[in-house]
Short mmCIF file of C-alpha atoms in Angstrom, two decimals:
data_model
loop_
_atom_site.label_atom_id
_atom_site.label_comp_id
_atom_site.label_asym_id
_atom_site.label_seq_id
_atom_site.Cartn_x
_atom_site.Cartn_y
_atom_site.Cartn_z
CA MET J 1 57.40 -91.60 51.44
CA ARG J 2 60.79 -90.50 52.93
CA VAL J 3 61.67 -86.96 52.73
CA ALA J 4 64.94 -85.34 53.91
CA HIS J 5 64.67 -80.96 54.38
CA VAL J 6 67.86 -78.99 54.31
CA ILE J 7 68.19 -76.01 55.78
CA THR J 8 71.03 -74.03 56.64
CA ARG J 9 70.13 -73.25 60.47
CA MET J 10 66.99 -73.92 62.67
CA ILE J 11 67.15 -70.49 64.35
CA VAL J 12 63.40 -68.61 65.11
CA GLY J 13 62.22 -67.46 62.17
CA GLY J 14 59.74 -67.55 59.44
CA ALA J 15 61.61 -70.55 56.91
CA GLN J 16 62.64 -72.40 59.74
CA GLU J 17 58.78 -72.36 61.04
CA ASN J 18 57.52 -73.73 57.69
CA THR J 19 59.76 -76.28 57.52
CA LEU J 20 59.73 -77.64 60.92
CA TYR J 21 55.92 -77.49 60.27
CA ASN J 22 56.17 -79.48 57.02
CA CYS J 23 58.06 -82.46 58.57
CA LEU J 24 55.99 -82.84 61.63
CA ASP J 25 52.67 -82.86 59.36
CA LEU J 26 54.74 -84.82 56.53
CA ARG J 27 55.11 -87.78 59.66
CA GLN J 28 51.92 -86.96 61.90
CA GLN J 29 49.44 -86.81 58.71
CA TYR J 30 50.62 -89.25 55.98
CA ASP J 31 53.24 -91.16 58.09
CA ASP J 32 55.82 -90.47 56.18
CA ARG J 33 60.43 -91.12 57.06
CA VAL J 34 61.53 -87.45 57.45
CA LEU J 35 65.04 -86.24 58.39
CA LEU J 36 65.68 -82.83 58.69
CA VAL J 37 69.54 -82.01 57.93
CA THR J 38 70.94 -78.17 59.32
CA GLY J 39 73.65 -76.43 60.54
CA PRO J 40 73.70 -75.37 64.27
CA ALA J 41 71.18 -72.85 65.39
CA LEU J 42 73.87 -70.03 65.58
CA GLY J 43 73.02 -66.13 65.68
CA PRO J 44 71.23 -64.01 68.64
CA GLU J 45 67.78 -65.21 67.08
CA GLY J 46 67.41 -68.67 69.46
CA ASP J 47 67.18 -72.58 68.67
CA LEU J 48 63.65 -73.12 67.20
CA LEU J 49 64.41 -76.94 68.03
CA GLN J 50 65.03 -75.78 71.75
CA ARG J 51 61.70 -76.86 74.26
CA GLY J 52 61.40 -79.99 72.10
CA ARG J 53 59.14 -78.87 69.81
CA ALA J 54 61.04 -81.28 67.03
CA GLY J 55 59.38 -84.14 69.02
CA ASP J 56 61.16 -87.60 67.77
CA LEU J 57 61.99 -86.05 64.09
CA ARG J 58 65.28 -87.31 63.56
CA VAL J 59 67.70 -84.07 63.22
CA GLU J 60 71.27 -84.20 61.75
CA VAL J 61 73.22 -81.42 63.18
CA ILE J 62 76.31 -80.79 60.19
CA SER J 63 78.45 -78.89 62.25
CA SER J 64 81.01 -77.31 59.34
CA LEU J 65 77.51 -76.05 57.61
CA ARG J 66 77.44 -72.14 58.12
CA ARG J 67 75.31 -69.41 57.06
CA ASN J 68 77.98 -67.17 55.29
CA ILE J 69 80.39 -68.34 52.80
CA HIS J 70 82.77 -70.28 55.30
CA PRO J 71 86.46 -72.41 54.48
CA ARG J 72 84.83 -75.23 55.45
CA ASP J 73 81.70 -75.25 53.05
CA ALA J 74 83.53 -78.11 51.00
CA LEU J 75 83.33 -80.30 54.67
CA ALA J 76 79.71 -79.28 54.96
CA TYR J 77 78.86 -80.49 51.52
CA ARG J 78 80.39 -84.03 52.11
CA ASP J 79 78.58 -84.56 55.49
CA ILE J 80 75.14 -83.22 53.99
CA ARG J 81 76.03 -85.68 51.09
CA LYS J 82 76.60 -88.74 53.72
CA ALA J 83 73.24 -87.87 55.41
CA LEU J 84 71.32 -87.92 52.41
CA ALA J 85 73.32 -91.21 51.25
CA GLU J 86 72.18 -92.80 54.42
CA PHE J 87 68.85 -91.80 54.79
CA GLU J 88 68.36 -92.88 50.72
CA PRO J 89 65.39 -90.18 50.26
CA ASP J 90 62.91 -89.98 47.49
CA VAL J 91 62.59 -86.09 48.26
CA VAL J 92 64.91 -83.50 49.17
CA HIS J 93 63.69 -80.51 50.06
CA THR J 94 66.20 -77.78 50.46
CA HIS J 95 65.68 -74.22 52.21
CA SER J 96 67.62 -71.05 52.59
CA ALA J 97 70.81 -69.91 50.03
CA LYS J 98 73.84 -72.22 51.90
CA GLY J 99 71.48 -74.96 52.62
CA GLY J 100 69.61 -74.92 49.14
CA TRP J 101 73.10 -74.74 47.12
CA LEU J 102 74.48 -78.02 49.06
CA GLY J 103 71.56 -79.62 49.93
CA ARG J 104 70.48 -79.87 45.78
CA ARG J 105 74.00 -80.28 44.84
CA ALA J 106 74.53 -83.42 46.85
CA ALA J 107 70.62 -84.53 46.00
CA ALA J 108 71.45 -84.56 42.58
CA ALA J 109 75.23 -85.99 42.81
CA LEU J 110 73.12 -89.36 44.82
CA ASP J 111 70.32 -89.39 41.53
CA VAL J 112 67.45 -88.62 44.27
CA PRO J 113 64.47 -88.63 42.20
CA ALA J 114 62.79 -85.55 43.07
CA ILE J 115 64.31 -82.58 43.95
CA ILE J 116 62.52 -79.94 45.45
CA HIS J 117 63.37 -75.59 46.79
CA SER J 118 61.55 -73.77 48.84
CA VAL J 119 62.50 -69.35 48.31
CA HIS J 120 61.58 -68.33 51.24
CA GLY J 121 63.68 -64.78 50.52
CA ALA J 122 65.91 -64.52 47.76
CA PRO J 123 69.33 -64.25 48.49
CA PHE J 124 70.06 -61.14 46.20
CA HIS J 125 68.24 -57.89 46.52
CA ASP J 126 68.23 -54.17 45.60
CA TYR J 127 70.53 -53.57 48.78
CA GLN J 128 73.47 -55.27 47.86
CA SER J 129 76.44 -54.05 45.88
CA ALA J 130 75.72 -54.78 42.15
CA LEU J 131 79.19 -56.94 42.75
CA ALA J 132 77.21 -59.12 45.72
CA ARG J 133 73.61 -59.19 43.58
CA ARG J 134 75.48 -60.68 40.35
CA PHE J 135 77.58 -63.44 42.77
CA PHE J 136 74.12 -64.25 44.34
CA ILE J 137 71.99 -64.99 41.05
CA SER J 138 74.95 -66.84 39.63
CA CYS J 139 74.82 -69.23 42.60
CA GLU J 140 71.23 -69.46 42.21
CA ARG J 141 71.14 -70.30 38.51
CA TYR J 142 74.16 -72.79 39.07
CA ALA J 143 72.17 -74.46 42.09
CA ALA J 144 68.71 -74.41 39.98
CA ARG J 145 70.62 -76.51 37.59
CA PHE J 146 69.93 -79.75 40.19
CA CYS J 147 66.47 -78.14 41.34
CA HIS J 148 63.37 -80.29 39.17
CA ARG J 149 60.54 -77.75 40.74
CA PHE J 150 60.88 -74.48 43.03
CA ILE J 151 58.68 -73.76 45.93
CA CYS J 152 57.69 -69.87 46.32
CA VAL J 153 56.64 -68.40 49.64
CA ALA J 154 54.43 -65.62 47.19
CA ASP J 155 54.02 -64.61 43.65
CA ALA J 156 56.44 -62.10 43.75
CA MET J 157 59.49 -64.42 44.82
CA THR J 158 58.95 -66.21 41.57
CA ASN J 159 58.33 -62.98 39.68
CA LEU J 160 62.17 -61.91 40.99
CA MET J 161 63.67 -65.23 40.49
CA VAL J 162 61.97 -65.29 36.72
CA GLU J 163 63.25 -62.08 35.84
CA ALA J 164 66.85 -63.06 37.36
CA GLY J 165 67.00 -65.90 35.10
CA VAL J 166 67.12 -67.99 37.53
CA ALA J 167 65.05 -71.17 35.86
CA PRO J 168 61.86 -70.60 33.89
CA VAL J 169 58.63 -69.54 35.57
CA GLU J 170 56.91 -73.40 34.06
CA LYS J 171 59.53 -74.84 37.32
CA PHE J 172 58.07 -72.41 39.87
CA LYS J 173 54.88 -72.65 42.38
CA THR J 174 53.06 -70.45 44.86
CA ILE J 175 52.55 -72.27 48.12
CA TYR J 176 51.54 -69.75 51.35
CA SER J 177 53.93 -70.62 54.22
CA GLY J 178 51.38 -72.12 56.76
CA MET J 179 50.89 -71.79 60.54
CA GLU J 180 48.90 -72.64 63.24
CA THR J 181 46.43 -70.65 62.79
CA GLY J 182 44.47 -70.75 66.47
CA PRO J 183 46.42 -69.35 68.67
CA PHE J 184 46.19 -66.38 66.46
CA LEU J 185 42.34 -67.02 66.10
CA GLU J 186 41.95 -67.34 69.61
CA ALA J 187 44.63 -64.29 70.34
CA LYS J 188 42.51 -61.88 71.56
CA SER J 189 41.12 -63.57 74.53
CA HIS J 190 44.19 -62.89 76.33
CA ARG J 191 44.15 -59.03 75.98
CA LYS J 192 43.47 -57.65 79.05
CA ARG J 193 45.87 -60.17 80.78
CA VAL J 194 48.55 -59.69 78.88
CA ARG J 195 48.23 -55.92 78.70
CA SER J 196 48.06 -55.71 82.39
CA LYS J 197 51.68 -57.99 82.36
CA LEU J 198 53.02 -55.73 80.18
CA GLY J 199 52.05 -52.27 81.53
CA ILE J 200 49.58 -51.31 78.68
CA ALA J 201 46.99 -49.00 79.65
CA PRO J 202 43.15 -49.84 78.18
CA GLU J 203 43.08 -46.45 76.67
CA GLU J 204 46.31 -47.67 75.03
CA VAL J 205 46.54 -47.82 71.13
CA VAL J 206 49.40 -50.53 70.49
CA PHE J 207 51.49 -51.48 67.49
CA ALA J 208 53.28 -54.60 67.43
CA LYS J 209 56.43 -55.22 64.80
CA VAL J 210 58.27 -58.85 65.18
CA ALA J 211 61.74 -58.96 63.62
CA ARG J 212 65.31 -59.43 64.46
CA PHE J 213 66.92 -56.12 64.90
CA PHE J 214 69.16 -56.31 62.39
CA HIS J 215 69.48 -54.71 59.17
CA LEU J 216 66.82 -53.82 56.51
CA LYS J 217 64.38 -54.59 59.02
CA GLY J 218 63.27 -51.08 58.86
CA HIS J 219 63.25 -50.38 62.76
CA ASP J 220 65.25 -47.20 62.66
CA ASP J 221 62.10 -45.75 60.26
CA LEU J 222 59.49 -47.11 62.23
CA ILE J 223 61.50 -45.08 65.25
CA GLU J 224 61.00 -42.12 63.61
CA ALA J 225 57.71 -42.10 62.06
CA ALA J 226 56.56 -43.25 66.08
CA SER J 227 58.28 -39.72 67.59
CA LYS J 228 55.99 -37.88 65.02
CA VAL J 229 53.01 -40.03 65.56
CA ILE J 230 53.13 -40.05 69.39
CA ALA J 231 53.41 -36.20 69.00
CA GLN J 232 50.37 -35.58 67.23
CA SER J 233 48.06 -38.23 68.33
CA ASP J 234 45.31 -37.31 70.81
CA SER J 235 45.74 -41.35 71.83
CA PRO J 236 48.30 -42.72 74.13
CA ILE J 237 50.73 -44.60 71.42
CA LYS J 238 52.71 -47.70 72.73
CA PHE J 239 55.04 -50.06 70.41
CA LEU J 240 55.86 -53.35 71.28
CA LEU J 241 58.76 -54.88 69.52
CA LEU J 242 59.07 -58.15 69.33
CA GLY J 243 62.27 -59.86 68.95
CA ASP J 244 66.10 -58.80 69.65
CA GLY J 245 69.90 -58.49 67.87
CA ILE J 246 72.79 -56.05 67.02
CA LEU J 247 70.88 -52.99 66.50
CA ARG J 248 68.90 -52.66 70.01
CA PRO J 249 71.88 -50.66 71.74
CA GLU J 250 71.78 -48.37 68.88
CA MET J 251 67.37 -48.64 68.56
CA GLU J 252 67.61 -47.61 72.43
CA SER J 253 70.02 -44.84 72.18
CA ARG J 254 67.69 -43.22 69.24
CA MET J 255 64.83 -43.75 71.05
CA SER J 256 66.31 -41.76 74.11
CA ASP J 257 67.20 -39.28 72.25
CA LEU J 258 63.68 -38.53 70.69
CA GLY J 259 62.50 -38.85 74.35
CA ILE J 260 60.10 -41.28 73.25
CA ARG J 261 61.74 -44.40 75.32
CA ASP J 262 59.22 -45.10 77.89
CA HIS J 263 56.64 -45.28 74.39
CA PHE J 264 58.56 -48.99 73.48
CA ILE J 265 58.08 -52.21 75.13
CA MET J 266 60.64 -54.76 74.15
CA PRO J 267 60.74 -57.92 75.69
CA GLY J 268 63.10 -59.76 73.91
CA LEU J 269 63.28 -62.62 72.46
CA VAL J 270 60.06 -64.42 72.71
CA PRO J 271 59.27 -68.08 72.35
CA PRO J 272 57.03 -68.58 69.01
CA ALA J 273 54.28 -69.99 70.98
CA GLN J 274 53.97 -66.41 72.68
CA ILE J 275 53.58 -64.96 69.66
CA PRO J 276 49.87 -65.10 69.27
CA GLU J 277 49.01 -63.68 73.21
CA MET J 278 51.30 -60.99 72.36
CA LEU J 279 49.34 -60.12 69.22
CA GLY J 280 46.67 -60.26 70.92
CA ALA J 281 47.23 -57.26 73.40
CA CYS J 282 47.96 -55.03 70.44
CA ASP J 283 45.98 -53.01 68.14
CA ALA J 284 47.61 -52.89 65.00
CA VAL J 285 51.24 -54.56 62.91
CA VAL J 286 53.11 -52.59 61.04
CA HIS J 287 56.18 -53.58 59.13
CA THR J 288 58.89 -51.75 57.67
CA SER J 289 61.20 -54.09 56.53
CA TYR J 290 63.10 -53.20 53.39
CA ARG J 291 63.30 -56.86 51.97
CA GLU J 292 61.25 -60.41 52.73
CA GLY J 293 59.46 -63.24 50.94
CA LEU J 294 56.17 -62.75 52.73
CA ALA J 295 56.21 -61.70 56.53
CA ARG J 296 54.63 -64.02 58.46
CA ALA J 297 54.77 -61.10 61.01
CA LEU J 298 52.17 -59.74 58.22
CA VAL J 299 50.18 -62.86 58.73
CA GLN J 300 50.17 -63.39 61.73
CA GLY J 301 48.62 -60.10 62.77
CA LEU J 302 45.87 -60.78 59.52
CA LEU J 303 45.03 -63.75 61.72
CA THR J 304 44.85 -62.05 65.35
CA GLY J 305 42.07 -60.06 63.57
CA LEU J 306 44.30 -56.72 63.25
CA PRO J 307 45.13 -54.30 60.63
CA VAL J 308 48.40 -53.95 59.05
CA ILE J 309 50.83 -51.45 57.89
CA SER J 310 53.47 -52.43 55.40
CA TYR J 311 56.01 -51.40 53.13
CA ASP J 312 55.52 -52.37 49.76
CA ILE J 313 57.87 -54.79 49.49
CA ASP J 314 58.19 -58.45 47.99
CA GLY J 315 55.06 -60.69 48.76
CA ALA J 316 53.41 -57.62 51.22
CA ARG J 317 50.96 -56.79 48.53
CA GLU J 318 49.33 -60.34 48.30
CA VAL J 319 48.07 -59.82 52.24
CA VAL J 320 47.81 -55.93 52.93
CA LEU J 321 44.89 -55.46 50.56
CA PRO J 322 44.32 -51.10 51.11
CA GLY J 323 41.23 -49.94 52.21
CA GLN J 324 40.64 -53.81 52.87
CA THR J 325 42.86 -55.35 55.40
CA GLY J 326 45.57 -52.46 55.53
CA PHE J 327 48.42 -49.48 54.25
CA LEU J 328 50.68 -50.05 51.82
CA VAL J 329 53.46 -47.88 52.06
CA ALA J 330 56.64 -47.03 49.47
CA ALA J 331 59.46 -48.16 51.22
CA GLY J 332 61.08 -45.31 53.09
CA ASP J 333 58.33 -43.14 53.00
CA GLN J 334 58.05 -41.36 56.15
CA ASN J 335 55.59 -38.69 55.76
CA ARG J 336 53.31 -42.00 54.30
CA LEU J 337 54.39 -44.40 57.41
CA VAL J 338 53.56 -41.72 59.75
CA THR J 339 49.43 -40.74 58.04
CA SER J 340 48.70 -44.72 58.03
CA MET J 341 49.54 -45.47 61.90
CA SER J 342 48.33 -41.89 62.96
CA GLU J 343 44.99 -43.02 60.96
CA LEU J 344 44.67 -46.35 62.53
CA ALA J 345 45.56 -44.75 66.42
CA SER J 346 42.73 -42.45 65.87
CA ASP J 347 40.04 -44.81 64.31
CA GLN J 348 39.11 -48.02 66.12
CA SER J 349 36.45 -48.79 64.05
CA LEU J 350 38.32 -48.56 61.53
CA ARG J 351 40.76 -50.64 62.90
CA GLU J 352 38.21 -53.26 63.60
CA ARG J 353 36.61 -53.54 60.09
CA LEU J 354 40.54 -54.33 58.35
CA GLY J 355 41.17 -56.65 60.95
CA LYS J 356 37.72 -58.66 61.20
CA GLU J 357 38.26 -58.98 56.81
CA GLY J 358 41.71 -59.84 57.01
CA GLN J 359 41.44 -62.59 59.61
CA LYS J 360 38.20 -64.15 57.63
CA ARG J 361 39.78 -63.72 54.10
CA PHE J 362 43.15 -65.34 55.25
CA ALA J 363 42.91 -67.52 58.05
CA PRO J 364 41.72 -71.11 55.61
CA ILE J 365 44.51 -70.17 53.20
CA PHE J 366 47.65 -70.12 56.18
CA ASP J 367 46.96 -73.28 57.91
CA HIS J 368 50.27 -75.24 57.97
CA ARG J 369 48.16 -78.83 57.32
CA GLU J 370 47.25 -76.71 53.93
CA MET J 371 50.47 -75.87 53.06
CA THR J 372 51.39 -79.57 53.74
CA GLN J 373 49.06 -80.71 51.69
CA GLN J 374 50.01 -78.52 48.47
CA ILE J 375 53.90 -79.09 49.19
CA ARG J 376 53.08 -82.78 49.59
CA GLU J 377 51.03 -83.35 46.06
CA LEU J 378 53.90 -81.33 44.27
CA TYR J 379 56.51 -84.24 45.46
CA LEU J 380 53.93 -86.77 43.79
CA GLU J 381 53.77 -85.19 40.66
CA VAL J 382 57.73 -84.73 40.71
CA LEU J 383 58.02 -88.12 41.39
CA SER J 384 55.52 -89.38 38.63
CA GLU J 385 56.93 -87.15 36.58
CA GLY J 386 60.72 -88.84 37.14
CA ALA J 387 58.97 -92.46 36.91
CA GLU J 388 57.05 -91.04 33.16
CA GLN J 389 60.48 -90.76 31.82
CA ARG J 390 62.49 -93.25 33.17
CA THR J 391 59.77 -95.47 31.36
CA ALA J 392 59.28 -93.50 28.19
#
């Protein structure tokens, strides 16, 4: 099978890791020929394809492809179409808003037999202006005309897209975003070494947050809540913030104003391979993002055997099960966020019980090989449907 993936940029992020695993698995497990078409990895998040992670995967960088609406979008479309025409794929699988829009249209123009689009997170949300939301919904409805099937990383994404009238529900399939589970399952074996390296005392309870320092990621909510948890907790508390971004100076200033800067460890951008051992040094994961398809940080925490606290947004409730794997908090509910963190900080047995249940329940589901198998089966299903229509 010849499969071309199209994505706007390969920064260090969940959608990008999902895409890279899928590309590499198709080559290694099924001997498929795979092309990855992407724009430059611009932004403070870092380039996922650095350090040889792509191996000998064929990658074509379209210099004109940008995340935001750009005057060179017509040029990007032309170059994507040219790359696809030269590769002659059986399947074009697109990701992200811009890459998905241009890639699906180019694939349809070339009569590619199977065109699939993954929804890692909808481009429209409640925190946009009404005009922007209507615009992006109309863009998705238009692009859906050039797509045979959608893959959503959570049922919540399917519901959102269907309610917005993007496409009928029968065009959607949920396939959870896979990852290399082994390093997370073994992560706690590094606990003592990593805590020593980060200057974390044995008795300190550490909450981790893995996210870009960017708008709607909720770091300001966490900082405000942290000041209250620190003040009222009998246990010494630390917070490990993995990531970086434009809001870092503002965040550090607020921590200093509240007198809690010393309670935060901020190592900056961490290579994906180091995330498991970093989480293994922690005691819980807290995720205060206001929008996310299904945050990989939540799944990574669960695989590590940590309890998770998350705002009740998008796909979070599919893995954060109250009383079983963690706490769900209404977005922006500071009181409940403080209460949940304080409860975990004070009860080691509760942390262990919730963490063990999450690891046992989700380890088999989120392996990237399972994800790729389901995706490839969908490719074959769409190709078969197309063949039957052509012979009817």
